[in-house]
Coordinates of C-alpha atoms in Angstrom, one line a residue:
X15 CA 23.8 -22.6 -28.6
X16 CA 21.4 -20.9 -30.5
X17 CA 20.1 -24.3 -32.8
X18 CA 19.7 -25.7 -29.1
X19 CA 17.3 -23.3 -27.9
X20 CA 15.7 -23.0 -31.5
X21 CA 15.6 -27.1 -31.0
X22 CA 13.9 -26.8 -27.4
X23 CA 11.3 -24.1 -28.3
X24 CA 9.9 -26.6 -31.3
X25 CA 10.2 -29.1 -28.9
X26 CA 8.1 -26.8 -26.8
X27 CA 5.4 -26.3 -29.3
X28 CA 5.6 -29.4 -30.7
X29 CA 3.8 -30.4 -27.1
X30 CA -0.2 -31.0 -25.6
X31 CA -1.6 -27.4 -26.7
X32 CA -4.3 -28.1 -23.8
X33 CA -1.9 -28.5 -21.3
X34 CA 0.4 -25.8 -22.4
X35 CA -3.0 -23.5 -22.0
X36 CA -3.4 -25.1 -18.6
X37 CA 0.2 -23.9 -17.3
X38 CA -0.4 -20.7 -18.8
X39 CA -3.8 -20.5 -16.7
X40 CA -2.2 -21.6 -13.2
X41 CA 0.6 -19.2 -14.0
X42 CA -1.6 -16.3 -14.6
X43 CA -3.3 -17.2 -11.6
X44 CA -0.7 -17.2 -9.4
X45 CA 1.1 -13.7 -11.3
X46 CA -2.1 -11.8 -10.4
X47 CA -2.0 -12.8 -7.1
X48 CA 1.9 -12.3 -6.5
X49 CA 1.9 -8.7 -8.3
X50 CA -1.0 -6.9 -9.9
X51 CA 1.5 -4.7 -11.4
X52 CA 3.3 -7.9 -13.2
X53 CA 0.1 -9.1 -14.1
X54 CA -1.1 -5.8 -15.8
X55 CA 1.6 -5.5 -17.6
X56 CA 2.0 -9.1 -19.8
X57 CA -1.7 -8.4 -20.2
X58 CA 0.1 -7.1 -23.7
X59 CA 0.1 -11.1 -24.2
X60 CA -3.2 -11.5 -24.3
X61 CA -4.7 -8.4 -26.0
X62 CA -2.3 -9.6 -28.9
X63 CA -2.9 -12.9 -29.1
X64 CA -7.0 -12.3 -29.3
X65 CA -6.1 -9.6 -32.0
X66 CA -4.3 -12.1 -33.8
X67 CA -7.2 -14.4 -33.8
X68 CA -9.5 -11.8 -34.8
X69 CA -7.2 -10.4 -37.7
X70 CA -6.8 -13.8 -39.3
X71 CA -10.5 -15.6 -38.6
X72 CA -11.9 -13.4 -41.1
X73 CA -9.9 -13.8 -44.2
X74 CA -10.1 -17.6 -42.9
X75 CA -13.5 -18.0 -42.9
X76 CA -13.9 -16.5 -46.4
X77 CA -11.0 -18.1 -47.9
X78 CA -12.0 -22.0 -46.4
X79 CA -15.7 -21.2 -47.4
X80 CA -15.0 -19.7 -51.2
X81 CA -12.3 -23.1 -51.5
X82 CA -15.0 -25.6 -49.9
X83 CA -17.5 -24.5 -52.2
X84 CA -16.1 -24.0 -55.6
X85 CA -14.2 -27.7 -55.2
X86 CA -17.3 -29.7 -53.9
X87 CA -18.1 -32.3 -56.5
X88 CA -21.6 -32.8 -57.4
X89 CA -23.4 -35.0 -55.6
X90 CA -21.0 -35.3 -52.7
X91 CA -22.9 -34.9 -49.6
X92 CA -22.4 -32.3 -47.1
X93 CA -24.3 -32.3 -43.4
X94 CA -25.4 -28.2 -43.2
X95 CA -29.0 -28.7 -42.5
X96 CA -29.2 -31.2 -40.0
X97 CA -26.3 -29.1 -38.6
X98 CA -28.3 -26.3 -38.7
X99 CA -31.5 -28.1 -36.7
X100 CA -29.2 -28.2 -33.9
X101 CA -28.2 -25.1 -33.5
X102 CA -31.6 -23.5 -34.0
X103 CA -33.5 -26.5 -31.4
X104 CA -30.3 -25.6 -28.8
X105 CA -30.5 -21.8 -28.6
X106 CA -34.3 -22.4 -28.3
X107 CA -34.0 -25.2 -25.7
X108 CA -31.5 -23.1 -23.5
X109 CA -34.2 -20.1 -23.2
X110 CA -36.8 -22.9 -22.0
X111 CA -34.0 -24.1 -19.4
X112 CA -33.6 -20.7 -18.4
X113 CA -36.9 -20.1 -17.9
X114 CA -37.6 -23.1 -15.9
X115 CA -34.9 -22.0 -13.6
X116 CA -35.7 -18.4 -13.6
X117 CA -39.1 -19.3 -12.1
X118 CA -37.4 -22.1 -9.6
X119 CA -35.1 -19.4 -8.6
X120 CA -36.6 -15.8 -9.3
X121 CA -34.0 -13.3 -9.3
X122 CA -34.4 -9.6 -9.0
X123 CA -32.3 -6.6 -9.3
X124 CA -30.8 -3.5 -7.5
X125 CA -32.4 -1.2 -10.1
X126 CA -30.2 1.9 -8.8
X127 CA -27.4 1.1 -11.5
X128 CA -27.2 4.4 -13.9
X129 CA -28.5 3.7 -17.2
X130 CA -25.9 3.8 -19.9
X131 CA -25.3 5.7 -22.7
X132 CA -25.9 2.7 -25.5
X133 CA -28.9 2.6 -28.2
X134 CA -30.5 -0.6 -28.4
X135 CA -32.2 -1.9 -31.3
X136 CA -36.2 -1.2 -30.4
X137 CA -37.7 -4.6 -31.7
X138 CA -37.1 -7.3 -33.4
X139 CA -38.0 -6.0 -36.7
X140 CA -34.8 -3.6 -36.3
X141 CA -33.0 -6.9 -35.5
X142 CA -33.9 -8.8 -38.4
X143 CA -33.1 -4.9 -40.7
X144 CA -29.9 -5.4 -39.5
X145 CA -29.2 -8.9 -40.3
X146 CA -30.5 -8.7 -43.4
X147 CA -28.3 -5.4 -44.3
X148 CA -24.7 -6.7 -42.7
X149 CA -25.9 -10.0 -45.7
X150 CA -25.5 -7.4 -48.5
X151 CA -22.5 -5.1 -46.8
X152 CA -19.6 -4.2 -48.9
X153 CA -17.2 -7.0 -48.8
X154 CA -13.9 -5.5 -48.0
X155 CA -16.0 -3.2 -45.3
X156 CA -17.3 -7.0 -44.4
X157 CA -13.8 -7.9 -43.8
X158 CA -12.5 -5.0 -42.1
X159 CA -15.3 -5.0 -39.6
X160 CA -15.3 -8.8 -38.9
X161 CA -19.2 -8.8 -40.2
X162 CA -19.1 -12.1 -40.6
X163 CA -22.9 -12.7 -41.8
X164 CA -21.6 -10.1 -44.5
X165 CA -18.4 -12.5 -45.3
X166 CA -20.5 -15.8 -45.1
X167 CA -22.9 -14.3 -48.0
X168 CA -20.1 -13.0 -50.3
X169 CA -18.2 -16.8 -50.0
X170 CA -21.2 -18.5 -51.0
X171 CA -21.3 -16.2 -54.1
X172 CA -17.8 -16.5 -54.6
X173 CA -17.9 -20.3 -54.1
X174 CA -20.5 -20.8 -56.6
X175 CA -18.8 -18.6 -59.0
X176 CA -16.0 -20.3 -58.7
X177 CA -17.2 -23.7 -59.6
X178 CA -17.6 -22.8 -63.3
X179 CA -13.8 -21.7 -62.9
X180 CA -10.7 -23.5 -64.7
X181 CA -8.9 -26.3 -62.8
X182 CA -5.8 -23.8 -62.1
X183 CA -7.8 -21.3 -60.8
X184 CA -9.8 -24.0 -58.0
X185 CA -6.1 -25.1 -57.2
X186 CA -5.4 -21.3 -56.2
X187 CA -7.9 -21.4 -53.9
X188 CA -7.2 -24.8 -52.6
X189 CA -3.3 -23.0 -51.8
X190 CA -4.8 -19.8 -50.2
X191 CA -6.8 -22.1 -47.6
X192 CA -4.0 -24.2 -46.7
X193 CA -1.8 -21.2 -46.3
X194 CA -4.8 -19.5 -44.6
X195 CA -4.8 -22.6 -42.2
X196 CA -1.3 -22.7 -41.5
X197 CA -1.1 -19.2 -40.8
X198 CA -3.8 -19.9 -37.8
X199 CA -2.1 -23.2 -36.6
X200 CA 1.2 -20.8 -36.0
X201 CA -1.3 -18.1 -34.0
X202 CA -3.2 -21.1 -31.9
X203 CA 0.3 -22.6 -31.0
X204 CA 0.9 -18.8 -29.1
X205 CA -2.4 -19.9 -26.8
X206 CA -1.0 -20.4 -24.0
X207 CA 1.3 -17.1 -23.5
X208 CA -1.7 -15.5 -25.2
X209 CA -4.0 -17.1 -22.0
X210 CA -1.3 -16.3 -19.3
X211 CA -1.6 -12.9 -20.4
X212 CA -5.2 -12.6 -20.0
X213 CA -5.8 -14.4 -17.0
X214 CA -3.4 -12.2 -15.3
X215 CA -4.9 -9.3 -16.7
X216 CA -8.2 -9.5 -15.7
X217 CA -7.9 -10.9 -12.5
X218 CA -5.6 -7.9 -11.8
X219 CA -7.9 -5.4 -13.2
X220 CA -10.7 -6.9 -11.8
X221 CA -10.4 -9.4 -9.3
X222 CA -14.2 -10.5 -8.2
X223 CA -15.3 -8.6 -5.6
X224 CA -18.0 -6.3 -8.1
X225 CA -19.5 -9.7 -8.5
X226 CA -20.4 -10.5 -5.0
X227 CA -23.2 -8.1 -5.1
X228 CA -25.1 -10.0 -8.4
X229 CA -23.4 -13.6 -6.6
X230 CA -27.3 -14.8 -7.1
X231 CA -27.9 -14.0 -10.6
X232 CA -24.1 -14.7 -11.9
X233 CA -24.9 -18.2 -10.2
X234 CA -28.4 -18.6 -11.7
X235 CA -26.7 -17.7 -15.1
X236 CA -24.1 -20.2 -15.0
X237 CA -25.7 -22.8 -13.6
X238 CA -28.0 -22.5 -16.6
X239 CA -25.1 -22.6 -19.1
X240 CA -23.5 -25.4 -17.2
X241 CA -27.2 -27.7 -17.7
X242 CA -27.0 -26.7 -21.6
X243 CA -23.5 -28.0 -21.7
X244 CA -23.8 -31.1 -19.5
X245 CA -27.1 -32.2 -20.1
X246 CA -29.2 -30.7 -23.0
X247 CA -26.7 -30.5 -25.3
X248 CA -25.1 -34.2 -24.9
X249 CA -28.8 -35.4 -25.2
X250 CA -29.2 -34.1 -28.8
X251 CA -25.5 -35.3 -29.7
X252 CA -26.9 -39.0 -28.7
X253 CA -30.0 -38.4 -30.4
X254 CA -27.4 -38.2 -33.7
X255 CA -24.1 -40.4 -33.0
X256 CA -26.5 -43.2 -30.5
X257 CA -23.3 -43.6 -28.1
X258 CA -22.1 -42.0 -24.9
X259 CA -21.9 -38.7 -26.0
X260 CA -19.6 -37.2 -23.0
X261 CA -16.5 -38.3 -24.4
X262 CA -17.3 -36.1 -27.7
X263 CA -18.6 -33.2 -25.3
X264 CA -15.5 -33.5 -23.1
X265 CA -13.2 -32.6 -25.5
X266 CA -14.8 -29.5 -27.2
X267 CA -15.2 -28.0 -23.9
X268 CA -11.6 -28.9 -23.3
X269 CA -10.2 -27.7 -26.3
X270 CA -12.8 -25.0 -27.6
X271 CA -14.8 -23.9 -24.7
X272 CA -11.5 -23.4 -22.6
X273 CA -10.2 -20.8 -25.2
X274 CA -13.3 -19.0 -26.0
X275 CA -13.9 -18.8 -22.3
X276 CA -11.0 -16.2 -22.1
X277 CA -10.4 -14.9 -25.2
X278 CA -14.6 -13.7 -25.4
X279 CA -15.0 -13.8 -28.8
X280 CA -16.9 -16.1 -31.0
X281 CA -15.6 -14.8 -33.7
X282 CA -11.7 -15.4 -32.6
X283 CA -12.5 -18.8 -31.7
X284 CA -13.5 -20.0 -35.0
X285 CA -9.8 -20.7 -36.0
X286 CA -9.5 -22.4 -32.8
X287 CA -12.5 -24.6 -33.8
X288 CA -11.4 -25.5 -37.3
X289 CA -8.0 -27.1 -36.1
X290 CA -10.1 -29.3 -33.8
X291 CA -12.4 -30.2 -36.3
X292 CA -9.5 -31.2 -38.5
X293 CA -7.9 -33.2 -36.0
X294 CA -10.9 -35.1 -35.6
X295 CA -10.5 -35.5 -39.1
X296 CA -14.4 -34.4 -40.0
X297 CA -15.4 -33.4 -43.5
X298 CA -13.7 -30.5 -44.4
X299 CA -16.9 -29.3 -46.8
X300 CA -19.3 -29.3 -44.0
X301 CA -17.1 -27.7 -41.1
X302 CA -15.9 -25.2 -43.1
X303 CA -19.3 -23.7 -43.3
X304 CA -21.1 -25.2 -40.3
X305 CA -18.4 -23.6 -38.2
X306 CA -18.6 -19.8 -39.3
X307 CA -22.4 -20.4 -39.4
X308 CA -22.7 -21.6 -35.7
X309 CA -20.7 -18.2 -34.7
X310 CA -23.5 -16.4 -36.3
X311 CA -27.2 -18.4 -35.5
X312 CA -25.6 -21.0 -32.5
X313 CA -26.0 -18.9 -29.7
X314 CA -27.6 -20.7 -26.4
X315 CA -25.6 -18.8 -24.1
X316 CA -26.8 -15.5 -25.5
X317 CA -30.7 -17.1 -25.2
X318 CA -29.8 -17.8 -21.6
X319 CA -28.3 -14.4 -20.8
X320 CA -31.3 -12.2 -22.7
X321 CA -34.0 -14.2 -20.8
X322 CA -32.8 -14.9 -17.5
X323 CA -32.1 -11.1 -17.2
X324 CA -34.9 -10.0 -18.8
X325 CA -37.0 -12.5 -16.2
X326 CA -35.0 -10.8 -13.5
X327 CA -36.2 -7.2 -14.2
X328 CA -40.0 -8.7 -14.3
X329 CA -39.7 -10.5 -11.0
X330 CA -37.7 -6.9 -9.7
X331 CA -41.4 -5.2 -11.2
X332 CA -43.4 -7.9 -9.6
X333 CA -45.2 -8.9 -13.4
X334 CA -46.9 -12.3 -13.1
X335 CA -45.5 -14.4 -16.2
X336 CA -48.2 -16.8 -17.7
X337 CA -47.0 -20.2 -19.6
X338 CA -47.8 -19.1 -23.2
X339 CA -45.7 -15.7 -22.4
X340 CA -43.0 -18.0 -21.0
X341 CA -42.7 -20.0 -24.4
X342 CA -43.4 -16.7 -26.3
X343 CA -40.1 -15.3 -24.6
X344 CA -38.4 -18.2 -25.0
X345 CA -39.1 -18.1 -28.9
X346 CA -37.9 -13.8 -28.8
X347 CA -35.0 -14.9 -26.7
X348 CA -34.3 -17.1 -29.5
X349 CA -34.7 -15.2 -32.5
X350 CA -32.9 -12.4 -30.4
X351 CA -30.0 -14.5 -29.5
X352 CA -29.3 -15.6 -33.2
X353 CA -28.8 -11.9 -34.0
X354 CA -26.7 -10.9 -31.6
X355 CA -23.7 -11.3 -33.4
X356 CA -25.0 -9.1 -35.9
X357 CA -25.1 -6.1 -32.6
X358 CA -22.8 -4.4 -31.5
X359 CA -22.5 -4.9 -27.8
X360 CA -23.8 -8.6 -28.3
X361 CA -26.7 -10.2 -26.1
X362 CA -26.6 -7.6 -23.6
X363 CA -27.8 -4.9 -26.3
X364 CA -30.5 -7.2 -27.6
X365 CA -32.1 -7.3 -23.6
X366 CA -34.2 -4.2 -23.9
X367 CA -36.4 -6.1 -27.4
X368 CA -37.2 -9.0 -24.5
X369 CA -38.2 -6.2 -22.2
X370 CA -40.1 -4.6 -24.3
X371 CA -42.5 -7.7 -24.5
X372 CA -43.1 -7.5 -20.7
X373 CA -44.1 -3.3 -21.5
X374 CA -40.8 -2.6 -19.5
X375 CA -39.9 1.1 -20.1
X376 CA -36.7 1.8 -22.2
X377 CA -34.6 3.8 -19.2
X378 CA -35.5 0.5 -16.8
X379 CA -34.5 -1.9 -19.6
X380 CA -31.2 -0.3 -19.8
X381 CA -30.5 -0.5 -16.0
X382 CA -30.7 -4.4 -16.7
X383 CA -28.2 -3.3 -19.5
X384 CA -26.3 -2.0 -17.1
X385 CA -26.1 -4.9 -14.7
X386 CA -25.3 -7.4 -16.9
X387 CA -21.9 -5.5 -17.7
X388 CA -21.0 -5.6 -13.9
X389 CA -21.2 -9.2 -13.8
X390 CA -20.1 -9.7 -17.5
X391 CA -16.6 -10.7 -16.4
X392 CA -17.9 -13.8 -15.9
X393 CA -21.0 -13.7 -17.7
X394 CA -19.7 -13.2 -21.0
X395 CA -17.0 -15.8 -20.6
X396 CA -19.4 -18.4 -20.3
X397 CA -21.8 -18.0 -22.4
X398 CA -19.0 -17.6 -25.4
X399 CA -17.5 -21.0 -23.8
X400 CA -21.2 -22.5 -24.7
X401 CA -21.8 -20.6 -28.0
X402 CA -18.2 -21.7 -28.8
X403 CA -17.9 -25.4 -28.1
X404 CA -21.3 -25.9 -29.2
X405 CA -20.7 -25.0 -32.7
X406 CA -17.9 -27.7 -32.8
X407 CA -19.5 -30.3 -31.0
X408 CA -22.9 -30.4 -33.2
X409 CA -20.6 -30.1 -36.4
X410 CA -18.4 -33.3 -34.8
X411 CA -22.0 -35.1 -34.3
X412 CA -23.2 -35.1 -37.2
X413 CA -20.1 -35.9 -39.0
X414 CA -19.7 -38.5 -37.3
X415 CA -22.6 -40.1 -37.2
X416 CA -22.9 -39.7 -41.1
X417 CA -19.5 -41.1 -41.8
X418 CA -20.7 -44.5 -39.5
X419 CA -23.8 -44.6 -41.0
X420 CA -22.3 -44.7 -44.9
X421 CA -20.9 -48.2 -44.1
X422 CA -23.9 -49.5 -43.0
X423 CA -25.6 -48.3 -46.5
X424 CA -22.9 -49.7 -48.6
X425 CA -22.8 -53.1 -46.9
X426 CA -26.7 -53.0 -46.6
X427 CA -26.8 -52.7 -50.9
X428 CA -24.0 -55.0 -51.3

């Protein structure tokens, strides 16, 4: 009886993760909607499954990068800058889109919300203090705290040291990363209880009627998200791979964008995002640093949050917006955006530094605070979903178009 059961359940797991995750989303769907009490309570599912992600993602990320590092091979090639370009031109791209859009559809704001209790950082120098302080943070404090610029710079280090290290000791770390990686493959294959538990959760908690109210802006929001993700970004994946692109963009929306919609976290999706870069079987040197990077600097749908907001609360104040203070947003909604992992609170925090361009007082800028965490239900689903699937799918580019242009340049010199 029980080798039976244990027999089905592997059979079980042993199954299509993504549809697995799509049972578990009808089912929370339908639990929330049968009995909020129900769906409260295996909300316990998903609050441990996101914890699990987050426990193990950092060790992960400074185990695969310290490994990846101290075994690269001199002159082996590895894809970071160009992966790099993308990111940067696609966070900057998405503020332009939002911009566009924020003046074909000007929103403004009930500014009667009560400003909360939060201290923003006051400019963009602040901002960049901060980066550059969570780079030289303590690294088990790093660890504990998921700072994961912090972790990225003490890997490197490590990395490097390491390559000057005996055979024995790079073998180590070549065990610790696989046992890292199977450790995450067991936590992804909970995904779909995990999901179930969270849909249930929050569309018990929550439901959608706060949102009716901001309808306008949550749609202006996500419309912009949805153009980054359909449009922009599949035109600078062709630019790279010179093939339909939408197949490649498909799938990391399906099996990236999915999860990091309802689990929130960038940061808890990077596990999530190094099994599917495995499984496309891309360069294990370049995704395990390109991937961890893009949760830190790829961050569109924070550029598309900071300025359509901030755009918002100047259309609410009736302040004309000229084309060279368009672009100069768009380039502070930018440089904003990349740091927003390095806030805590994320984009919404980082709202008041675009205000403050427009001479926006501080209470005001909070109110737009303040608004975006009514609608950030949806709001911040999304725009991890982008940030998220974005990372993957410019790492899976560039990958890929490297490893088909390599024949080329061997059969062109033979």
């Amino acid at each position: 009886m029980l080798n039976n059961f244990i027999g089905r359940l592997g059979a079980l797991f042993a199954g299509s993760l993504v549809k697995q995750i799509m049972i578990g989303l009808i089912a929370g769907v339908a639990l929330a909607w049968f009995s909020r009490d129900a769906a409260l309570a295996v909300g316990l599912l998903g609050e441990l499954f996101v914890r699990a992600l987050k426990a193990v993602a950092p060790l992960l990320v400074l185990v695969l990068v310290i490994s990846s590092i101290a075994n690269h091979q001199q002159g082996q090639k590895t894809n970071i800058r160009p992966i790099i370009m993308l990111y940067l031109l696609s966070t900057f791209f998405a503020a332009v889109v939002a911009v566009i859009f924020s003046h074909l559809f000007p929103q403004t704001l009930s500014m009667n919300v009560g400003a909360t209790q939060i201290t923003p950082p006051s400019g963009i120098t602040e901002v960049l203090h901060g980066l550059l302080l969570s780079m030289v943070a303590n690294p088990i404090d790093a660890l504990m705290n998921a700072n994961y610029i912090g972790i990225l710079v003490w890997a490197l280090g490590l990395g490097l040291a390491f390559r000057h290290a005996s055979p024995s000791s790079k073998a180590f770390l070549n065990d610790a990363s696989n046992a890292a990686t199977w450790v995450v493959r067991c936590v992804i294959r909970c995904a779909p209880l995990g999901i179930f538990g969270l849909v249930a959760s929050i569309l018990a908690s929550t439901g959608f009627d706060a949102l009716w109210e901001y309808a306008n802006l949550l749609a202006l929001l996500l419309g912009c998200m949805l153009i980054m993700a359909l449009v922009v970004n599949p035109m600078l994946v062709f630019q790279k791979i010179r093939r339909n692109p939408y197949p490649l963009v498909f799938t990391c929306m399906r099996e990236s964008g999915v999860t990091a919609f309802f689990t929130r976290s960038s940061a808890a999706n990077i596990p999530v995002n190094m099994a599917l870069a495995k499984r496309l079987n891309l360069d294990e040197d370049t995704y395990s640093v390109s991937i961890p990077l893009g949760a830190t600097i790829s961050m569109a749908g924070a550029s598309i949050t900071i300025t359509v907001l901030t755009l918002a609360a100047v259309h609410t104040l009736g302040i004309s917006v000229d084309v060279p203070t368009a672009i100069l947003l768009s380039l502070v909604a930018s440089l904003c955006a990349c740091g927003a992992s390095g806030v805590a609170g994320g984009s919404l925090l980082l709202i008041p530094v675009a205000c403050n361009m427009f001479g926006i007082p501080n209470d005001l800028a909070m109110q737009v605070v303040a608004v975006g965490f009514i609608i950030g239900v949806l709001q911040d689903s999304a725009e991890t979903a982008l940030n998220s699937s974005t990372d993957i799918l410019f790492t899976a580019a560039v990958c890929q178009a490297e490893a088909e242009r390599e024949p080329r340049t061997v059969s062109e010199a033979e």
